[in-house]
JSON list of C-alpha atoms in Angstrom, two decimals:
[
{"chain": "A", "resi": 1, "resn": "UNK", "atom": "CA", "xyz": [118.52, -170.85, 149.76]},
{"chain": "A", "resi": 2, "resn": "UNK", "atom": "CA", "xyz": [117.67, -168.42, 152.38]},
{"chain": "A", "resi": 3, "resn": "UNK", "atom": "CA", "xyz": [116.83, -165.99, 149.60]},
{"chain": "A", "resi": 4, "resn": "UNK", "atom": "CA", "xyz": [114.39, -168.75, 147.88]},
{"chain": "A", "resi": 5, "resn": "UNK", "atom": "CA", "xyz": [112.78, -169.13, 151.47]},
{"chain": "A", "resi": 6, "resn": "UNK", "atom": "CA", "xyz": [112.13, -165.27, 151.68]},
{"chain": "A", "resi": 7, "resn": "UNK", "atom": "CA", "xyz": [110.84, -165.02, 148.41]},
{"chain": "A", "resi": 8, "resn": "UNK", "atom": "CA", "xyz": [108.19, -167.78, 149.03]},
{"chain": "A", "resi": 9, "resn": "UNK", "atom": "CA", "xyz": [107.11, -166.14, 152.27]},
{"chain": "A", "resi": 10, "resn": "UNK", "atom": "CA", "xyz": [106.78, -162.81, 150.60]},
{"chain": "A", "resi": 11, "resn": "UNK", "atom": "CA", "xyz": [104.74, -164.56, 147.79]},
{"chain": "A", "resi": 12, "resn": "UNK", "atom": "CA", "xyz": [102.53, -165.94, 150.47]},
{"chain": "A", "resi": 13, "resn": "UNK", "atom": "CA", "xyz": [102.20, -162.52, 152.34]},
{"chain": "A", "resi": 14, "resn": "UNK", "atom": "CA", "xyz": [100.89, -160.82, 149.38]},
{"chain": "A", "resi": 15, "resn": "UNK", "atom": "CA", "xyz": [98.73, -163.75, 148.53]},
{"chain": "A", "resi": 16, "resn": "UNK", "atom": "CA", "xyz": [97.41, -163.60, 152.21]},
{"chain": "A", "resi": 17, "resn": "UNK", "atom": "CA", "xyz": [96.85, -159.96, 151.69]},
{"chain": "A", "resi": 18, "resn": "UNK", "atom": "CA", "xyz": [95.06, -160.11, 148.56]},
{"chain": "A", "resi": 19, "resn": "UNK", "atom": "CA", "xyz": [92.60, -162.43, 150.34]},
{"chain": "A", "resi": 20, "resn": "UNK", "atom": "CA", "xyz": [92.47, -160.25, 153.32]},
{"chain": "A", "resi": 21, "resn": "UNK", "atom": "CA", "xyz": [91.65, -157.36, 151.56]},
{"chain": "A", "resi": 22, "resn": "UNK", "atom": "CA", "xyz": [88.96, -159.28, 149.60]},
{"chain": "A", "resi": 23, "resn": "UNK", "atom": "CA", "xyz": [87.58, -160.58, 152.93]},
{"chain": "A", "resi": 24, "resn": "UNK", "atom": "CA", "xyz": [87.76, -156.96, 154.31]},
{"chain": "A", "resi": 25, "resn": "UNK", "atom": "CA", "xyz": [86.63, -155.00, 151.72]},
{"chain": "A", "resi": 26, "resn": "UNK", "atom": "CA", "xyz": [82.78, -153.90, 152.92]},
{"chain": "A", "resi": 27, "resn": "UNK", "atom": "CA", "xyz": [81.78, -152.49, 149.68]},
{"chain": "A", "resi": 28, "resn": "UNK", "atom": "CA", "xyz": [81.75, -155.69, 147.73]},
{"chain": "A", "resi": 29, "resn": "UNK", "atom": "CA", "xyz": [82.09, -159.37, 148.97]},
{"chain": "A", "resi": 30, "resn": "UNK", "atom": "CA", "xyz": [83.46, -161.42, 146.42]},
{"chain": "A", "resi": 31, "resn": "UNK", "atom": "CA", "xyz": [83.00, -165.12, 145.94]},
{"chain": "A", "resi": 32, "resn": "UNK", "atom": "CA", "xyz": [86.07, -167.19, 145.89]},
{"chain": "A", "resi": 33, "resn": "UNK", "atom": "CA", "xyz": [85.29, -167.61, 142.14]},
{"chain": "A", "resi": 34, "resn": "UNK", "atom": "CA", "xyz": [85.25, -163.65, 141.50]},
{"chain": "A", "resi": 35, "resn": "UNK", "atom": "CA", "xyz": [88.57, -163.69, 143.27]},
{"chain": "A", "resi": 36, "resn": "UNK", "atom": "CA", "xyz": [90.23, -166.18, 141.19]},
{"chain": "A", "resi": 37, "resn": "UNK", "atom": "CA", "xyz": [88.84, -164.40, 138.01]},
{"chain": "A", "resi": 38, "resn": "UNK", "atom": "CA", "xyz": [90.11, -161.35, 139.19]},
{"chain": "A", "resi": 39, "resn": "UNK", "atom": "CA", "xyz": [93.51, -162.69, 139.85]},
{"chain": "A", "resi": 40, "resn": "UNK", "atom": "CA", "xyz": [93.50, -164.95, 136.79]},
{"chain": "A", "resi": 41, "resn": "UNK", "atom": "CA", "xyz": [92.58, -161.73, 134.70]},
{"chain": "A", "resi": 42, "resn": "UNK", "atom": "CA", "xyz": [95.50, -159.47, 136.37]},
{"chain": "A", "resi": 43, "resn": "UNK", "atom": "CA", "xyz": [97.99, -162.60, 135.58]},
{"chain": "A", "resi": 44, "resn": "UNK", "atom": "CA", "xyz": [96.67, -162.83, 131.95]},
{"chain": "A", "resi": 45, "resn": "UNK", "atom": "CA", "xyz": [97.37, -159.08, 131.33]},
{"chain": "A", "resi": 46, "resn": "UNK", "atom": "CA", "xyz": [100.34, -158.46, 133.32]},
{"chain": "A", "resi": 47, "resn": "UNK", "atom": "CA", "xyz": [102.27, -161.43, 132.31]},
{"chain": "A", "resi": 48, "resn": "UNK", "atom": "CA", "xyz": [101.08, -161.98, 128.65]},
{"chain": "A", "resi": 49, "resn": "UNK", "atom": "CA", "xyz": [99.79, -165.45, 129.12]},
{"chain": "A", "resi": 50, "resn": "UNK", "atom": "CA", "xyz": [99.28, -167.73, 125.99]},
{"chain": "A", "resi": 51, "resn": "UNK", "atom": "CA", "xyz": [96.03, -169.03, 125.78]},
{"chain": "A", "resi": 52, "resn": "UNK", "atom": "CA", "xyz": [96.94, -172.27, 127.08]},
{"chain": "A", "resi": 53, "resn": "UNK", "atom": "CA", "xyz": [98.89, -170.65, 130.11]},
{"chain": "A", "resi": 54, "resn": "UNK", "atom": "CA", "xyz": [95.58, -168.89, 130.72]},
{"chain": "A", "resi": 55, "resn": "UNK", "atom": "CA", "xyz": [93.47, -171.36, 131.09]},
{"chain": "A", "resi": 56, "resn": "UNK", "atom": "CA", "xyz": [95.66, -173.48, 133.41]},
{"chain": "A", "resi": 57, "resn": "UNK", "atom": "CA", "xyz": [96.18, -170.41, 135.57]},
{"chain": "A", "resi": 58, "resn": "UNK", "atom": "CA", "xyz": [92.37, -170.04, 135.85]},
{"chain": "A", "resi": 59, "resn": "UNK", "atom": "CA", "xyz": [92.15, -173.50, 136.98]},
{"chain": "A", "resi": 60, "resn": "UNK", "atom": "CA", "xyz": [94.90, -173.26, 139.34]},
{"chain": "A", "resi": 61, "resn": "UNK", "atom": "CA", "xyz": [93.45, -169.94, 140.91]},
{"chain": "A", "resi": 62, "resn": "UNK", "atom": "CA", "xyz": [89.88, -171.45, 140.93]},
{"chain": "A", "resi": 63, "resn": "UNK", "atom": "CA", "xyz": [91.14, -174.68, 142.69]},
{"chain": "A", "resi": 64, "resn": "UNK", "atom": "CA", "xyz": [92.57, -172.68, 145.28]},
{"chain": "A", "resi": 65, "resn": "UNK", "atom": "CA", "xyz": [90.53, -169.74, 145.77]},
{"chain": "A", "resi": 66, "resn": "UNK", "atom": "CA", "xyz": [87.61, -171.42, 148.24]},
{"chain": "A", "resi": 67, "resn": "UNK", "atom": "CA", "xyz": [90.42, -173.57, 150.26]},
{"chain": "A", "resi": 68, "resn": "UNK", "atom": "CA", "xyz": [92.30, -170.16, 151.17]},
{"chain": "A", "resi": 69, "resn": "UNK", "atom": "CA", "xyz": [89.26, -168.61, 151.67]},
{"chain": "A", "resi": 70, "resn": "UNK", "atom": "CA", "xyz": [87.98, -171.41, 154.20]},
{"chain": "A", "resi": 71, "resn": "UNK", "atom": "CA", "xyz": [91.52, -171.85, 156.02]},
{"chain": "A", "resi": 72, "resn": "UNK", "atom": "CA", "xyz": [91.35, -168.00, 156.49]},
{"chain": "A", "resi": 73, "resn": "UNK", "atom": "CA", "xyz": [88.10, -168.26, 158.12]},
{"chain": "A", "resi": 74, "resn": "UNK", "atom": "CA", "xyz": [89.32, -171.08, 160.17]},
{"chain": "A", "resi": 75, "resn": "UNK", "atom": "CA", "xyz": [92.29, -168.78, 161.18]},
{"chain": "A", "resi": 76, "resn": "UNK", "atom": "CA", "xyz": [94.67, -171.71, 160.13]},
{"chain": "A", "resi": 77, "resn": "UNK", "atom": "CA", "xyz": [98.01, -169.93, 159.25]},
{"chain": "A", "resi": 78, "resn": "UNK", "atom": "CA", "xyz": [99.62, -173.19, 158.80]},
{"chain": "A", "resi": 79, "resn": "UNK", "atom": "CA", "xyz": [97.40, -174.34, 156.13]},
{"chain": "A", "resi": 80, "resn": "UNK", "atom": "CA", "xyz": [97.19, -171.26, 154.34]},
{"chain": "A", "resi": 81, "resn": "UNK", "atom": "CA", "xyz": [100.86, -171.19, 154.11]},
{"chain": "A", "resi": 82, "resn": "UNK", "atom": "CA", "xyz": [101.08, -175.00, 152.66]},
{"chain": "A", "resi": 83, "resn": "UNK", "atom": "CA", "xyz": [98.03, -174.02, 150.19]},
{"chain": "A", "resi": 84, "resn": "UNK", "atom": "CA", "xyz": [100.15, -170.86, 149.10]},
{"chain": "A", "resi": 85, "resn": "UNK", "atom": "CA", "xyz": [103.38, -172.95, 148.61]},
{"chain": "A", "resi": 86, "resn": "UNK", "atom": "CA", "xyz": [101.51, -175.65, 146.41]},
{"chain": "A", "resi": 87, "resn": "UNK", "atom": "CA", "xyz": [99.67, -172.94, 144.38]},
{"chain": "A", "resi": 88, "resn": "UNK", "atom": "CA", "xyz": [102.89, -171.30, 143.63]},
{"chain": "A", "resi": 89, "resn": "UNK", "atom": "CA", "xyz": [104.59, -174.46, 142.64]},
{"chain": "A", "resi": 90, "resn": "UNK", "atom": "CA", "xyz": [101.77, -174.98, 140.10]},
{"chain": "A", "resi": 91, "resn": "UNK", "atom": "CA", "xyz": [101.86, -171.58, 138.85]},
{"chain": "A", "resi": 92, "resn": "UNK", "atom": "CA", "xyz": [105.59, -171.64, 138.45]},
{"chain": "A", "resi": 93, "resn": "UNK", "atom": "CA", "xyz": [105.23, -174.89, 136.35]},
{"chain": "A", "resi": 94, "resn": "UNK", "atom": "CA", "xyz": [102.81, -173.00, 134.28]},
{"chain": "A", "resi": 95, "resn": "UNK", "atom": "CA", "xyz": [105.15, -170.05, 133.49]},
{"chain": "A", "resi": 96, "resn": "UNK", "atom": "CA", "xyz": [108.09, -169.16, 131.86]},
{"chain": "A", "resi": 97, "resn": "UNK", "atom": "CA", "xyz": [111.33, -168.52, 133.96]},
{"chain": "A", "resi": 98, "resn": "UNK", "atom": "CA", "xyz": [110.75, -164.76, 132.84]},
{"chain": "A", "resi": 99, "resn": "UNK", "atom": "CA", "xyz": [107.03, -164.90, 133.61]},
{"chain": "A", "resi": 100, "resn": "UNK", "atom": "CA", "xyz": [107.55, -166.41, 137.06]},
{"chain": "A", "resi": 101, "resn": "UNK", "atom": "CA", "xyz": [110.04, -163.60, 137.70]},
{"chain": "A", "resi": 102, "resn": "UNK", "atom": "CA", "xyz": [107.80, -160.83, 136.83]},
{"chain": "A", "resi": 103, "resn": "UNK", "atom": "CA", "xyz": [104.78, -162.55, 138.58]},
{"chain": "A", "resi": 104, "resn": "UNK", "atom": "CA", "xyz": [106.87, -162.60, 141.73]},
{"chain": "A", "resi": 105, "resn": "UNK", "atom": "CA", "xyz": [108.34, -159.03, 141.58]},
{"chain": "A", "resi": 106, "resn": "UNK", "atom": "CA", "xyz": [104.63, -158.22, 141.49]},
{"chain": "A", "resi": 107, "resn": "UNK", "atom": "CA", "xyz": [103.77, -160.23, 144.23]},
{"chain": "A", "resi": 108, "resn": "UNK", "atom": "CA", "xyz": [106.71, -158.68, 146.23]},
{"chain": "A", "resi": 109, "resn": "UNK", "atom": "CA", "xyz": [105.59, -155.05, 145.42]},
{"chain": "A", "resi": 110, "resn": "UNK", "atom": "CA", "xyz": [102.14, -155.84, 146.33]},
{"chain": "A", "resi": 111, "resn": "UNK", "atom": "CA", "xyz": [103.54, -157.13, 149.79]},
{"chain": "A", "resi": 112, "resn": "UNK", "atom": "CA", "xyz": [105.53, -154.23, 150.41]},
{"chain": "A", "resi": 113, "resn": "UNK", "atom": "CA", "xyz": [102.61, -151.89, 149.66]},
{"chain": "A", "resi": 114, "resn": "UNK", "atom": "CA", "xyz": [100.12, -153.75, 151.91]},
{"chain": "A", "resi": 115, "resn": "UNK", "atom": "CA", "xyz": [102.90, -153.61, 154.52]},
{"chain": "A", "resi": 116, "resn": "UNK", "atom": "CA", "xyz": [103.15, -149.78, 154.37]},
{"chain": "A", "resi": 117, "resn": "UNK", "atom": "CA", "xyz": [99.38, -149.29, 154.14]},
{"chain": "A", "resi": 118, "resn": "UNK", "atom": "CA", "xyz": [98.99, -151.76, 157.32]},
{"chain": "A", "resi": 119, "resn": "UNK", "atom": "CA", "xyz": [101.66, -150.02, 159.39]},
{"chain": "A", "resi": 120, "resn": "UNK", "atom": "CA", "xyz": [100.08, -146.67, 158.57]},
{"chain": "A", "resi": 121, "resn": "UNK", "atom": "CA", "xyz": [96.58, -148.12, 159.86]},
{"chain": "A", "resi": 122, "resn": "UNK", "atom": "CA", "xyz": [98.22, -149.70, 163.26]},
{"chain": "A", "resi": 123, "resn": "UNK", "atom": "CA", "xyz": [99.64, -146.09, 163.91]},
{"chain": "A", "resi": 124, "resn": "UNK", "atom": "CA", "xyz": [96.49, -144.56, 163.56]},
{"chain": "A", "resi": 125, "resn": "UNK", "atom": "CA", "xyz": [93.97, -146.74, 165.54]}
]
């Protein structure tokens, strides 16, 4: 049970990181729709989604993109965690077990990379 909770929080962290990077990127401010599209395209390619899965993943990502951006602007961490958890559950329902495992591993790697990168920035400031 503890490992499941830990994995959920790793996914939440990775999602927060992706949203954070998008919000902090001074070069290009992406709209929630653009972020959702980018997330969807990445998932479609990485996970070899079927056309039906692709459509559902796009809808899920689009549905949560604006909500997550709004929660981040409001600095409402509890709402963000709740939204990410709900989004994860919807994504899990669309993917096969293998695809979900692969997606979670990708999210974990992204979170670990962000944590390392974030730690380096904090030390240099």
